[in-house]
């Protein structure tokens, strides 16, 4: 077996607590499908047959009852539950499942929506015998107004500085603005080996990583690393250029081939054979200095940067709204679910998506919106640019614009909501006028 | 041909109607005769004769099974396989036996007509053949040798057959209903007409695009190897063979014999799709071909009562021995012979990056010979830079020129050392494109040319020019950006422009003075002798 897929679905959605108050992030509906359906669909399309899903008990329960998950996902899901308290980082989760991991792994986050050709990332991993291969994408501007926030959203996000070499594939440097106090410092050893480096800041990390099995074993020994993105990846990127005597993982490649050969792992002795062939090969990944291919380094990190194509990480409210707008188009979702009951005098725009078992009454107008399952919309309601989740009841005469209404909410008669965020199970009183940019958790 | 078939067919017919079994020879003769008749009939597009031929087929309805395997190879020349087995049974069913005399008369009439038409065609056939080797050779006598399929890329029927063959190649280890086939890599860009019979792939469209990601169909080590070949990470004849053998070692280590199968047969079958996958990534080299032959022979020679663990250990051992003997020790032996030929004060010219030549020069330098090296390089691969780096790292005094300057630099040169990709059976040396240029110019300057080549690269092929069998690399490699402008960026839009990136060329033996192999220093013309001796040994 070449790669095992691991889906991290235990995240709490700390940056969109309003939405995840009642529903765990992995099961938030995007285009009427649970969020974790998207990475699972990506893995399935690529040909994976089994996925290890690390999640909480709550999500596991919801997964087993959700029809979309049961019908559409044909892969075998090996669900591993961990505690919900949020202390477990992604690397801790990997350590937790170390026993199940027999070969190199592909770690995917549950909030990734993309249609990247995964072979681009995996080919880098295979061809260069890399320790880490990851996916990044050019950041897209969010154009939709976010409900519950007055004024334009300030970019309070801290930037990531990513340094790549001339070919744009080899990852040389990665740091977050928060870790850099007085400026960006780059070691001389890196500059000597790679005199031309491109540093990019506008990139989104897709949180999709191909890691060698040796890294998981390393994590088991080093319990101090708890997050893949925050700690493990910068550590690996730095270790590429450190002197080999210090790096603990180097020994596994060279020594293992002298030891047991019965593990069946394809990494065994591979690097020594590769160096034997590379010695005779007339290829070098750089030119201009006297060192051999890869500068003799055994640890290599690669990145594939997507120029075009959708790649979203749904971890903020703005991203959630954007994803709802674009994800159904990606997957050619049927606009109206067959079991929805829509009366003839309803005006439905082409950009709208209606979920299963909805009831839409007369004289309603639905434009550019997503309506979840089992939602009831009564007469004379105008819904525009909104996201309405499952089980919501909207009474007559309401006017909803640019809002997000969470599950099981009830919007009273004649309410007028603009750019609001209505939490789970909330009730908006009838004739509530001119709610503007409000935020009811 | 036509004459003898009369009587046996009659005999067959009589026997059939008497219900006796056909003998093997008669069946064969019958099959052969049918083949020829079908070929000529299709050319004439003679409907009535086909119908009567089908009616004649009930005669052979008793032996439909042995016929079907021979039909597909027989129809190599015919564009559309005539659905013989399908038509046999219905015609047999709805037609009771005609009387003997009627059948005889029909057959005789048909054969007379054929004989008459063949007499005319026979003259045209042999003359057309040399001019158009790609024309369906059914018009000639069947003994003609056909071009191998990989050299007929512009023939759409051949491509279709290749695709079907890849589909049919049963890949073990995957579910029977999944598409366990190796995808066909499609050609890229406009091909220069002289080389349109070869494949031309683009590096930006790897074969892995069409495979599933955790590759279960093909062993991961082989996928990795294929990627490394197609991206040029492992390049050079020795490097590729070594990498191939290491990948096969991994495959053997991970192999388990399925129940009811024998390792000796099953493992060979399992390697076949891997080899076609690697072929699609990058055409196999002669050295790789020889290595594969050796492994297949070793696998088939495993006795059936051998336990799996022991068999695997033996195979791994064989592979290690092969690498050690044919590559590592051979390099040592060749270095020893070559050092005798290098004297102090020599100026040695090398071309490109040959692992063997680099090894020789490094060894000679360690034995304190005083010489300096001129490295000649050429676009688009610019491999000479890598050779330059390795030699300078050792401390050898080097000069670097491009191939356009070779005639200016040759007056200084005392010897030329060249590496080889393969040595052909007629003494020609197949090597990186540009080698024959260097040899030619060296000959003009009376500079001795020495080719260094291990014996495992000797191959039975015969070639006198570089057109018939070559490799076309990615044409986009020729595009270069200077001072911000890329002139050839949109070369595909210009209909009359074709980019040609050849990889190999062939040097005649007149330009080569000596071949240094691990068996000694031999002249170029002794290659067939070595091949013969090798075959006798095996």
Short mmCIF file of N, CA and C in Angstrom, two decimals, chain A residues 21-153:
data_model
loop_
_atom_site.label_atom_id
_atom_site.label_comp_id
_atom_site.label_asym_id
_atom_site.label_seq_id
_atom_site.Cartn_x
_atom_site.Cartn_y
_atom_site.Cartn_z
N UNK A 21 -21.69 26.57 17.48
CA UNK A 21 -22.21 26.49 18.86
C UNK A 21 -22.92 25.17 19.09
N UNK A 22 -23.73 24.80 18.12
CA UNK A 22 -24.49 23.58 18.29
C UNK A 22 -24.05 22.47 17.35
N UNK A 23 -23.60 22.87 16.19
CA UNK A 23 -23.19 21.86 15.21
C UNK A 23 -21.67 21.82 15.16
N UNK A 24 -21.08 20.66 15.26
CA UNK A 24 -19.63 20.59 15.11
C UNK A 24 -19.22 21.01 13.71
N UNK A 25 -18.03 21.56 13.61
CA UNK A 25 -17.59 22.13 12.34
C UNK A 25 -17.66 21.11 11.21
N UNK A 26 -17.33 19.89 11.50
CA UNK A 26 -17.26 18.90 10.42
C UNK A 26 -18.62 18.63 9.81
N UNK A 27 -19.69 18.92 10.52
CA UNK A 27 -21.00 18.61 9.98
C UNK A 27 -21.78 19.85 9.58
N UNK A 28 -21.14 21.00 9.50
CA UNK A 28 -21.83 22.20 9.05
C UNK A 28 -22.27 22.01 7.62
N UNK A 29 -23.48 22.41 7.30
CA UNK A 29 -23.92 22.19 5.91
C UNK A 29 -23.37 23.24 4.97
N UNK A 30 -22.76 22.79 3.94
CA UNK A 30 -22.29 23.67 2.88
C UNK A 30 -22.92 23.17 1.60
N UNK A 31 -23.76 23.98 1.00
CA UNK A 31 -24.45 23.50 -0.19
C UNK A 31 -25.26 22.26 0.12
N UNK A 32 -25.83 22.23 1.32
CA UNK A 32 -26.67 21.11 1.76
C UNK A 32 -25.93 19.80 1.89
N UNK A 33 -24.63 19.85 1.98
CA UNK A 33 -23.88 18.63 2.28
C UNK A 33 -23.01 18.95 3.50
N UNK A 34 -22.78 17.96 4.35
CA UNK A 34 -21.91 18.25 5.50
C UNK A 34 -20.51 18.59 5.03
N UNK A 35 -19.86 19.45 5.78
CA UNK A 35 -18.56 19.96 5.35
C UNK A 35 -17.55 18.86 5.10
N UNK A 36 -17.59 17.81 5.91
CA UNK A 36 -16.57 16.79 5.72
C UNK A 36 -16.84 15.90 4.52
N UNK A 37 -17.96 16.06 3.90
CA UNK A 37 -18.21 15.31 2.67
C UNK A 37 -17.24 15.71 1.57
N UNK A 38 -16.84 16.99 1.57
CA UNK A 38 -16.01 17.47 0.46
C UNK A 38 -14.62 16.85 0.42
N UNK A 39 -13.87 16.85 1.54
CA UNK A 39 -12.58 16.16 1.44
C UNK A 39 -12.73 14.67 1.23
N UNK A 40 -13.79 14.08 1.78
CA UNK A 40 -13.98 12.65 1.56
C UNK A 40 -14.26 12.38 0.09
N UNK A 41 -15.01 13.27 -0.52
CA UNK A 41 -15.30 13.10 -1.94
C UNK A 41 -14.03 13.24 -2.77
N UNK A 42 -13.19 14.18 -2.37
CA UNK A 42 -11.91 14.35 -3.08
C UNK A 42 -11.08 13.08 -3.00
N UNK A 43 -11.00 12.50 -1.80
CA UNK A 43 -10.21 11.29 -1.63
C UNK A 43 -10.81 10.14 -2.43
N UNK A 44 -12.14 10.09 -2.44
CA UNK A 44 -12.78 8.99 -3.15
C UNK A 44 -12.54 9.10 -4.65
N UNK A 45 -12.62 10.33 -5.16
CA UNK A 45 -12.40 10.51 -6.59
C UNK A 45 -10.98 10.16 -6.98
N UNK A 46 -10.05 10.39 -6.07
CA UNK A 46 -8.67 10.11 -6.40
C UNK A 46 -8.37 8.62 -6.36
N UNK A 47 -9.26 7.85 -5.76
CA UNK A 47 -9.03 6.41 -5.78
C UNK A 47 -8.74 5.79 -4.43
N UNK A 48 -8.88 6.55 -3.36
CA UNK A 48 -8.67 5.95 -2.05
C UNK A 48 -9.82 5.04 -1.72
N UNK A 49 -9.52 3.98 -1.01
CA UNK A 49 -10.59 3.07 -0.64
C UNK A 49 -10.86 3.05 0.84
N UNK A 50 -9.90 3.54 1.62
CA UNK A 50 -10.11 3.56 3.06
C UNK A 50 -9.60 4.87 3.60
N UNK A 51 -10.29 5.38 4.60
CA UNK A 51 -9.83 6.61 5.23
C UNK A 51 -9.92 6.42 6.73
N UNK A 52 -8.92 6.91 7.44
CA UNK A 52 -9.01 6.93 8.91
C UNK A 52 -9.55 8.30 9.29
N UNK A 53 -10.68 8.35 9.95
CA UNK A 53 -11.30 9.62 10.31
C UNK A 53 -11.12 9.83 11.80
N UNK A 54 -10.47 10.93 12.14
CA UNK A 54 -10.27 11.23 13.56
C UNK A 54 -11.27 12.30 13.94
N UNK A 55 -12.17 11.97 14.84
CA UNK A 55 -13.25 12.92 15.11
C UNK A 55 -13.77 12.72 16.53
N UNK A 56 -14.80 13.45 16.85
CA UNK A 56 -15.40 13.33 18.19
C UNK A 56 -16.61 12.42 18.11
N UNK A 57 -17.07 12.02 19.32
CA UNK A 57 -18.21 11.10 19.34
C UNK A 57 -19.45 11.74 18.76
N UNK A 58 -19.56 13.04 19.00
CA UNK A 58 -20.76 13.73 18.50
C UNK A 58 -20.82 13.66 16.98
N UNK A 59 -19.68 13.94 16.38
CA UNK A 59 -19.64 13.92 14.93
C UNK A 59 -19.91 12.50 14.41
N UNK A 60 -19.38 11.55 15.14
CA UNK A 60 -19.58 10.18 14.67
C UNK A 60 -21.06 9.83 14.67
N UNK A 61 -21.75 10.31 15.72
CA UNK A 61 -23.19 10.04 15.78
C UNK A 61 -23.90 10.71 14.63
N UNK A 62 -23.54 11.94 14.39
CA UNK A 62 -24.22 12.67 13.31
C UNK A 62 -23.90 12.05 11.96
N UNK A 63 -22.71 11.56 11.84
CA UNK A 63 -22.31 10.95 10.57
C UNK A 63 -23.16 9.74 10.26
N UNK A 64 -23.44 8.97 11.31
CA UNK A 64 -24.16 7.72 11.04
C UNK A 64 -25.61 7.98 10.69
N UNK A 65 -26.12 9.17 11.05
CA UNK A 65 -27.52 9.43 10.73
C UNK A 65 -27.67 10.26 9.47
N UNK A 66 -26.63 10.88 9.03
CA UNK A 66 -26.76 11.76 7.88
C UNK A 66 -26.89 10.94 6.59
N UNK A 67 -27.92 11.20 5.80
CA UNK A 67 -28.12 10.38 4.60
C UNK A 67 -27.02 10.58 3.56
N UNK A 68 -26.54 11.81 3.45
CA UNK A 68 -25.52 12.08 2.43
C UNK A 68 -24.27 11.24 2.69
N UNK A 69 -23.91 11.16 3.96
CA UNK A 69 -22.69 10.44 4.27
C UNK A 69 -22.86 8.97 4.01
N UNK A 70 -24.06 8.50 4.33
CA UNK A 70 -24.23 7.05 4.19
C UNK A 70 -24.27 6.65 2.74
N UNK A 71 -24.94 7.45 1.91
CA UNK A 71 -25.15 7.02 0.54
C UNK A 71 -23.95 7.34 -0.34
N UNK A 72 -23.48 8.57 -0.22
CA UNK A 72 -22.51 9.01 -1.22
C UNK A 72 -21.11 8.51 -0.97
N UNK A 73 -20.77 8.30 0.28
CA UNK A 73 -19.38 7.96 0.57
C UNK A 73 -19.24 6.45 0.52
N UNK A 74 -18.52 5.96 -0.48
CA UNK A 74 -18.42 4.51 -0.65
C UNK A 74 -17.16 3.94 -0.03
N UNK A 75 -16.31 4.78 0.49
CA UNK A 75 -15.07 4.26 1.05
C UNK A 75 -15.32 3.71 2.44
N UNK A 76 -14.37 2.94 2.88
CA UNK A 76 -14.47 2.40 4.22
C UNK A 76 -13.92 3.45 5.18
N UNK A 77 -14.74 3.88 6.15
CA UNK A 77 -14.30 4.90 7.08
C UNK A 77 -13.97 4.25 8.41
N UNK A 78 -12.75 4.43 8.83
CA UNK A 78 -12.31 3.87 10.10
C UNK A 78 -12.33 5.03 11.10
N UNK A 79 -13.38 5.12 11.89
CA UNK A 79 -13.56 6.30 12.72
C UNK A 79 -12.87 6.11 14.06
N UNK A 80 -12.03 7.06 14.42
CA UNK A 80 -11.33 7.02 15.70
C UNK A 80 -11.82 8.22 16.50
N UNK A 81 -12.35 7.97 17.67
CA UNK A 81 -12.91 9.08 18.44
C UNK A 81 -11.89 9.56 19.46
N UNK A 82 -11.86 10.86 19.60
CA UNK A 82 -11.00 11.42 20.64
C UNK A 82 -11.84 12.37 21.48
N UNK A 83 -11.27 12.77 22.58
CA UNK A 83 -12.00 13.64 23.50
C UNK A 83 -12.25 14.99 22.89
N UNK A 84 -13.34 15.58 23.35
CA UNK A 84 -13.75 16.83 22.75
C UNK A 84 -13.12 18.04 23.39
N UNK A 85 -12.37 17.86 24.42
CA UNK A 85 -11.98 19.05 25.18
C UNK A 85 -11.06 19.98 24.42
N UNK A 86 -10.56 19.58 23.29
CA UNK A 86 -9.83 20.54 22.48
C UNK A 86 -8.36 20.66 22.80
N UNK A 87 -7.86 19.83 23.69
CA UNK A 87 -6.44 19.92 24.00
C UNK A 87 -5.59 19.14 23.03
N UNK A 88 -6.26 18.30 22.30
CA UNK A 88 -5.47 17.45 21.41
C UNK A 88 -5.24 18.16 20.09
N UNK A 89 -3.98 18.38 19.78
CA UNK A 89 -3.67 19.00 18.50
C UNK A 89 -3.63 17.95 17.41
N UNK A 90 -3.42 18.39 16.18
CA UNK A 90 -3.42 17.45 15.06
C UNK A 90 -2.26 16.46 15.17
N UNK A 91 -1.11 16.95 15.64
CA UNK A 91 0.01 16.02 15.77
C UNK A 91 -0.24 15.03 16.91
N UNK A 92 -0.90 15.52 17.95
CA UNK A 92 -1.25 14.59 19.03
C UNK A 92 -2.18 13.51 18.52
N UNK A 93 -3.09 13.90 17.65
CA UNK A 93 -4.01 12.91 17.10
C UNK A 93 -3.26 11.86 16.29
N UNK A 94 -2.26 12.30 15.53
CA UNK A 94 -1.46 11.34 14.77
C UNK A 94 -0.73 10.38 15.69
N UNK A 95 -0.25 10.93 16.78
CA UNK A 95 0.45 10.06 17.74
C UNK A 95 -0.52 9.03 18.28
N UNK A 96 -1.78 9.46 18.47
CA UNK A 96 -2.80 8.58 19.02
C UNK A 96 -3.04 7.39 18.11
N UNK A 97 -2.98 7.60 16.79
CA UNK A 97 -3.29 6.49 15.89
C UNK A 97 -2.04 5.87 15.31
N UNK A 98 -0.92 6.05 15.98
CA UNK A 98 0.34 5.58 15.41
C UNK A 98 0.29 4.09 15.09
N UNK A 99 -0.44 3.34 15.88
CA UNK A 99 -0.45 1.89 15.66
C UNK A 99 -1.10 1.53 14.34
N UNK A 100 -2.05 2.38 13.91
CA UNK A 100 -2.78 2.02 12.69
C UNK A 100 -1.99 2.37 11.44
N UNK A 101 -0.94 3.14 11.62
CA UNK A 101 -0.29 3.66 10.42
C UNK A 101 0.82 2.72 9.99
N UNK A 102 0.68 2.22 8.77
CA UNK A 102 1.66 1.24 8.30
C UNK A 102 2.53 1.77 7.17
N UNK A 103 2.11 2.86 6.56
CA UNK A 103 2.89 3.38 5.44
C UNK A 103 2.82 4.90 5.48
N UNK A 104 3.25 5.56 4.42
CA UNK A 104 3.19 7.02 4.36
C UNK A 104 1.73 7.48 4.43
N UNK A 105 1.53 8.68 4.94
CA UNK A 105 0.15 9.13 5.13
C UNK A 105 -0.13 10.43 4.39
N UNK A 106 -1.41 10.61 4.12
CA UNK A 106 -1.90 11.84 3.51
C UNK A 106 -2.89 12.43 4.51
N UNK A 107 -2.53 13.54 5.12
CA UNK A 107 -3.39 14.14 6.14
C UNK A 107 -4.23 15.22 5.49
N UNK A 108 -5.53 15.17 5.68
CA UNK A 108 -6.43 16.17 5.11
C UNK A 108 -7.27 16.74 6.24
N UNK A 109 -7.57 18.00 6.14
CA UNK A 109 -8.43 18.61 7.15
C UNK A 109 -9.87 18.58 6.66
N UNK A 110 -10.81 18.51 7.58
CA UNK A 110 -12.20 18.34 7.16
C UNK A 110 -12.78 19.59 6.54
N UNK A 111 -12.11 20.73 6.69
CA UNK A 111 -12.71 21.95 6.17
C UNK A 111 -12.12 22.36 4.83
N UNK A 112 -11.54 21.44 4.12
CA UNK A 112 -10.93 21.78 2.83
C UNK A 112 -11.90 21.49 1.70
N UNK A 113 -12.16 22.50 0.89
CA UNK A 113 -13.00 22.29 -0.28
C UNK A 113 -12.15 22.66 -1.48
N UNK A 114 -11.82 21.68 -2.29
CA UNK A 114 -11.00 21.98 -3.45
C UNK A 114 -11.16 20.90 -4.49
N UNK A 115 -10.75 21.21 -5.71
CA UNK A 115 -10.76 20.16 -6.73
C UNK A 115 -9.36 20.01 -7.34
N UNK A 116 -8.39 20.15 -6.51
CA UNK A 116 -7.01 20.05 -7.00
C UNK A 116 -6.75 18.65 -7.54
N UNK A 117 -5.85 18.58 -8.52
CA UNK A 117 -5.43 17.27 -9.00
C UNK A 117 -4.38 16.77 -8.01
N UNK A 118 -4.80 15.88 -7.13
CA UNK A 118 -3.91 15.47 -6.04
C UNK A 118 -2.61 14.87 -6.52
N UNK A 119 -2.61 14.39 -7.75
CA UNK A 119 -1.36 13.74 -8.19
C UNK A 119 -0.22 14.74 -8.26
N UNK A 120 -0.52 16.03 -8.37
CA UNK A 120 0.57 17.01 -8.39
C UNK A 120 1.33 17.00 -7.08
N UNK A 121 0.58 16.92 -5.98
CA UNK A 121 1.24 16.92 -4.68
C UNK A 121 1.94 15.59 -4.45
N UNK A 122 1.22 14.51 -4.78
CA UNK A 122 1.78 13.20 -4.48
C UNK A 122 2.96 12.88 -5.38
N UNK A 123 2.96 13.40 -6.61
CA UNK A 123 4.09 13.15 -7.50
C UNK A 123 5.36 13.77 -6.95
N UNK A 124 5.24 14.95 -6.35
CA UNK A 124 6.42 15.57 -5.74
C UNK A 124 6.93 14.67 -4.62
N UNK A 125 5.97 14.15 -3.86
CA UNK A 125 6.33 13.29 -2.74
C UNK A 125 7.05 12.03 -3.22
N UNK A 126 6.54 11.47 -4.33
CA UNK A 126 7.12 10.21 -4.81
C UNK A 126 8.45 10.43 -5.50
N UNK A 127 8.45 11.38 -6.45
CA UNK A 127 9.61 11.47 -7.34
C UNK A 127 10.87 11.87 -6.57
N UNK A 128 10.73 12.79 -5.63
CA UNK A 128 11.92 13.26 -4.93
C UNK A 128 12.13 12.55 -3.61
N UNK A 129 11.34 11.54 -3.34
CA UNK A 129 11.45 10.82 -2.07
C UNK A 129 11.40 11.79 -0.89
N UNK A 130 10.41 12.68 -0.94
CA UNK A 130 10.36 13.79 0.01
C UNK A 130 9.82 13.32 1.35
N UNK A 131 10.16 14.08 2.38
CA UNK A 131 9.62 13.78 3.71
C UNK A 131 8.26 14.44 3.89
N UNK A 132 8.08 15.58 3.23
CA UNK A 132 6.83 16.30 3.37
C UNK A 132 6.48 16.91 2.03
N UNK A 133 5.24 16.78 1.65
CA UNK A 133 4.75 17.49 0.47
C UNK A 133 3.41 18.09 0.85
N UNK A 134 3.23 19.38 0.58
CA UNK A 134 1.99 20.00 1.00
C UNK A 134 1.39 20.82 -0.13
N UNK A 135 0.19 21.25 0.10
CA UNK A 135 -0.55 21.98 -0.92
C UNK A 135 -0.83 23.38 -0.40
N UNK A 136 -0.60 24.36 -1.26
CA UNK A 136 -0.98 25.73 -0.89
C UNK A 136 -1.66 26.36 -2.08
N UNK A 137 -2.39 27.43 -1.80
CA UNK A 137 -3.12 28.04 -2.89
C UNK A 137 -3.07 29.55 -2.75
N UNK A 138 -3.19 30.23 -3.87
CA UNK A 138 -3.25 31.68 -3.83
C UNK A 138 -4.57 32.06 -3.14
N UNK A 139 -4.50 33.01 -2.26
CA UNK A 139 -5.70 33.36 -1.49
C UNK A 139 -6.70 34.09 -2.37
N UNK A 140 -7.97 33.75 -2.19
CA UNK A 140 -9.00 34.45 -2.93
C UNK A 140 -9.62 35.52 -2.04
N UNK A 141 -9.96 36.60 -2.65
CA UNK A 141 -10.61 37.67 -1.90
C UNK A 141 -12.05 37.29 -1.61
N UNK A 142 -12.49 37.57 -0.42
CA UNK A 142 -13.90 37.27 -0.11
C UNK A 142 -14.73 38.49 -0.43
N UNK A 143 -15.71 38.32 -1.26
CA UNK A 143 -16.47 39.47 -1.73
C UNK A 143 -17.78 39.67 -0.99
N UNK A 144 -18.22 38.66 -0.29
CA UNK A 144 -19.55 38.78 0.33
C UNK A 144 -19.44 39.51 1.64
N UNK A 145 -20.45 40.26 1.94
CA UNK A 145 -20.48 40.93 3.24
C UNK A 145 -20.78 39.90 4.31
N UNK A 146 -20.06 40.02 5.37
CA UNK A 146 -20.24 39.03 6.42
C UNK A 146 -21.27 39.53 7.42
N UNK A 147 -22.29 38.75 7.69
CA UNK A 147 -23.30 39.23 8.64
C UNK A 147 -22.72 39.31 10.05
N UNK A 148 -23.26 40.19 10.78
CA UNK A 148 -22.84 40.32 12.17
C UNK A 148 -21.61 41.17 12.34
N UNK A 149 -21.13 41.69 11.26
CA UNK A 149 -19.97 42.55 11.40
C UNK A 149 -20.23 43.86 10.72
N UNK A 150 -20.00 44.92 11.43
CA UNK A 150 -20.24 46.21 10.80
C UNK A 150 -18.97 46.63 10.09
N UNK A 151 -19.12 47.12 8.91
CA UNK A 151 -17.96 47.62 8.18
C UNK A 151 -17.13 46.50 7.58
N UNK A 152 -16.12 46.88 6.90
CA UNK A 152 -15.28 45.91 6.20
C UNK A 152 -14.46 45.12 7.21
N UNK A 153 -14.21 43.93 6.85
CA UNK A 153 -13.47 43.07 7.76
C UNK A 153 -12.00 43.47 7.75
#
